[in-house]
Steps between C-alpha positions, in 0.01 A plus 500: 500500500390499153214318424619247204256317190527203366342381165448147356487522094320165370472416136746619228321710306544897509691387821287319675137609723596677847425304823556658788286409768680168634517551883873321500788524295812300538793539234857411507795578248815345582776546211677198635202265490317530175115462479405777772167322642186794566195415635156761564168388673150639410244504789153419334324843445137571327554880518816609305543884400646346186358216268808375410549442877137285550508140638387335174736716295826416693390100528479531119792696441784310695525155332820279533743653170402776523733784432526768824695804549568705847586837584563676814470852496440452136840385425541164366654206734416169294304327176388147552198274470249397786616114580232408763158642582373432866116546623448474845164532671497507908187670753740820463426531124674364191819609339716476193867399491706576169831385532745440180899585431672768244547406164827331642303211622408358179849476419608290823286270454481420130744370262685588240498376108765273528596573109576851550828574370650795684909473480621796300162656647576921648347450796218712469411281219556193722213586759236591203566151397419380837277640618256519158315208562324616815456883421298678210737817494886539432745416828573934570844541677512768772792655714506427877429928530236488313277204661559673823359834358213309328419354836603821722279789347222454252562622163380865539744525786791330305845741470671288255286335196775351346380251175868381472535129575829322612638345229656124586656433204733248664466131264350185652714238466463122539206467703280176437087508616420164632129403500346623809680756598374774608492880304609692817723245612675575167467874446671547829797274399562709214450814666777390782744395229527811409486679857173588548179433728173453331158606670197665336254825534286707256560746298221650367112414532537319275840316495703326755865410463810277632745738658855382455726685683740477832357644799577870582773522791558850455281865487238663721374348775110588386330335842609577918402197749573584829458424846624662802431477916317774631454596911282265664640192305242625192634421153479742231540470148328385189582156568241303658657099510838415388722196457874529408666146435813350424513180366822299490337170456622469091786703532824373393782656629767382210440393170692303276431485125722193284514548132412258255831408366861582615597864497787640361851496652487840667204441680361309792682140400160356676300681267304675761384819655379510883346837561470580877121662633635821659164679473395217718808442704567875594156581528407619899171310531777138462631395800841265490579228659736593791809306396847658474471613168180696511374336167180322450424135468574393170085482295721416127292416181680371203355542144602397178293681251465434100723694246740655772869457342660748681600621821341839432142313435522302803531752697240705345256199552631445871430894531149450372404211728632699791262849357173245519590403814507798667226678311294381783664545804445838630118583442227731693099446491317746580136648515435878510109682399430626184641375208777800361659734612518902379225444208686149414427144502716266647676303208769215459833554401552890694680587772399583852679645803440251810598679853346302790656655846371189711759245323797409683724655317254750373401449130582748227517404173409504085294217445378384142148433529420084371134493580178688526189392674180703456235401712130658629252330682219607750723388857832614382440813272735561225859395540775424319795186568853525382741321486883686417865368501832720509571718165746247286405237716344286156794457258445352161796373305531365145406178541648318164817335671244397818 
């Protein structure tokens, strides 16, 4: 297996002074949970081959605001700023914990100006006037393809350098800012309105961006997981823990949307839509309930969302609440060594081919990958977590009539 580097960038000028010798890395980038938390831990040394790397160096380098960068491999995986600094000292020697979020975090937990006017906005225009008050650099919007190739090959290694951004050009309309709310909170309304997820990841050394975009469902599959049972009862495979869940718990199995006022004449005279959860319903992982009939036990939810005055929008936001629902309820974890695959990084938002021969029924499948986890320590060497849900599992629909 490939041995793999990691590199911590502190300081923002000329991109930052190299770190590298922190004995533990932990780093997580989730596109469905924004503010991907890392964390790396120096072990006191007096006898680095570098100076940068020295005790007293690193102690004065990695102060709380600091900007970071990290890159695997020397491809780029997240900007942020150090949030907490940690000394420890024990009889087995003293250490150094970093730990901060990517630039995302600032924007969860801060607020936006409340006198921002952004109806009539593009929405490209919308999100610089967000997000301005907590960065120094324009917002930079990126394509779903290209954050995974930023995050999948350094930029040597790149195929496609695109410079093209997506254009949203799609107007903002009424949309008030309350005092205290917060600037991701509101970015990702906006985004959904219009169909599309939000998450973040560099571009450059020297730029990160917000990707809005949907989540690919379709292409190559550019990573193999498998497991399968071997004479003797000996597992084989790259997989080395797994956990496939399905999770009914929030699940509705029928959904019925009511519109604001009465509809016209030629459609529902109730002025509702009830969509029924087939994905759920049909699926072979739901049992039913043994009657006569065959059918499940009734979970309904009833909504009456804002602005929906005709049948057509109710059912699109009944469809909606039934696509968030079930964006969760098929998922795999799992842990394999090594943190790529064929001279690639493991990187949100591609597409992976899942075959584990132990399942009952035996698993086979295109899964979107959700989550990466890089981790390196001492005891467990270097492995990487993921976490992966069916291709077109995560719908996202216009949101305006929901």
């Amino acid at each position: 297996m490939p041995e793999h580097t990691a590199k911590l960038f502190v300081g923002a000028g000329r991109g930052g002074i190299e770190l590298t010798n922190f004995d533990e890395l932990d780093c997580t980038i989730d596109m469905l949970a924004p503010g991907s938390p890392w964390t790396v831990t120096f072990w006191y040394s007096d006898g680095a081959v570098r100076a940068e790397n020295a005790w007293r160096n690193v102690k004065a380098l990695c102060k709380v605001e600091e900007t970071v960068r990290l890159t695997l491999d020397d491809a780029e995986q997240l900007h942020g700023r150090i949030e907490k600094v940690a000394t420890r000292t024990s009889r087995d020697g003293r250490t150094l914990t970093v730990s901060g979020r990517d630039f995302a975090g600032r924007a969860l937990d801060w607020d936006a100006d409340p006198t921002i006017q952004l109806k009539g906005k593009q929405l490209g225009e919308a999100l610089e006037l967000l997000f301005r008050d907590v960065y120094a650099v324009p917002v930079v919007l990126v394509s779903g393809a290209e954050q995974s190739e930023v995050q999948g090959r350094p930029q040597r290694q790149r195929r496609t350098r695109s410079t093209s951004r997506p254009r949203r050009a799609k107007k903002v309309d009424a949309f008030k800012i309350n005092a205290g709310d917060r600037i991701w909170q509101l970015a990702d309304q906006l985004c959904r309105r219009n169909g599309y997820l939000l998450w973040c990841a560099p571009v450059s050394e020297q730029t990160a961006g917000l990707v809005v975009d949907v989540p690919v469902s379709t292409g190559p599959t550019l990573y193999t997981f498998e497991r399968r049972q071997l004479p003797g009862g000996v597992l084989g495979g790259n997989i080395l823990d797994s956990t496939l869940t399905y999770d009914g718990t929030d699940v509705p199995t029928v959904v019925t949307s009511f519109a604001e006022a009465p509809l016209d004449s030629n459609d529902d005279a109730h002025g509702r839509a009830a969509i029924a959860n087939t994905r759920y319903t049909q699926h072979p992982a739901v049992a039913h309930d043994g009657t006569l009939s065959g059918s499940l036990i009734p979970k309904p939810r009833y909504i009456k969302p804002r602005r929906v005055r005709t049948l057509e929008d109710a059912q699109k936001a009944a469809d909606r609440v039934i696509a968030e629902a079930m964006a969760d309820f098929e998922t795999i974890e799992l842990t394999v060594r090594g943190w790529g695959q064929n001279g690639r990084l493991y990187a949100v938002n591609t597409l992976a081919r899942v075959r584990d021969d132990t399942e009952v029924p035996v698993l086979d499948g295109v899964y979107l990958i959700t989550r990466v986890g890089f981790h390196r320590s001492r005891s467990g060497g270097t492995t990487a977590t993921l976490r992966l849900v069916p291709a077109g599992a995560i719908q996202v629909f216009p949101a305006e009539a929901a």
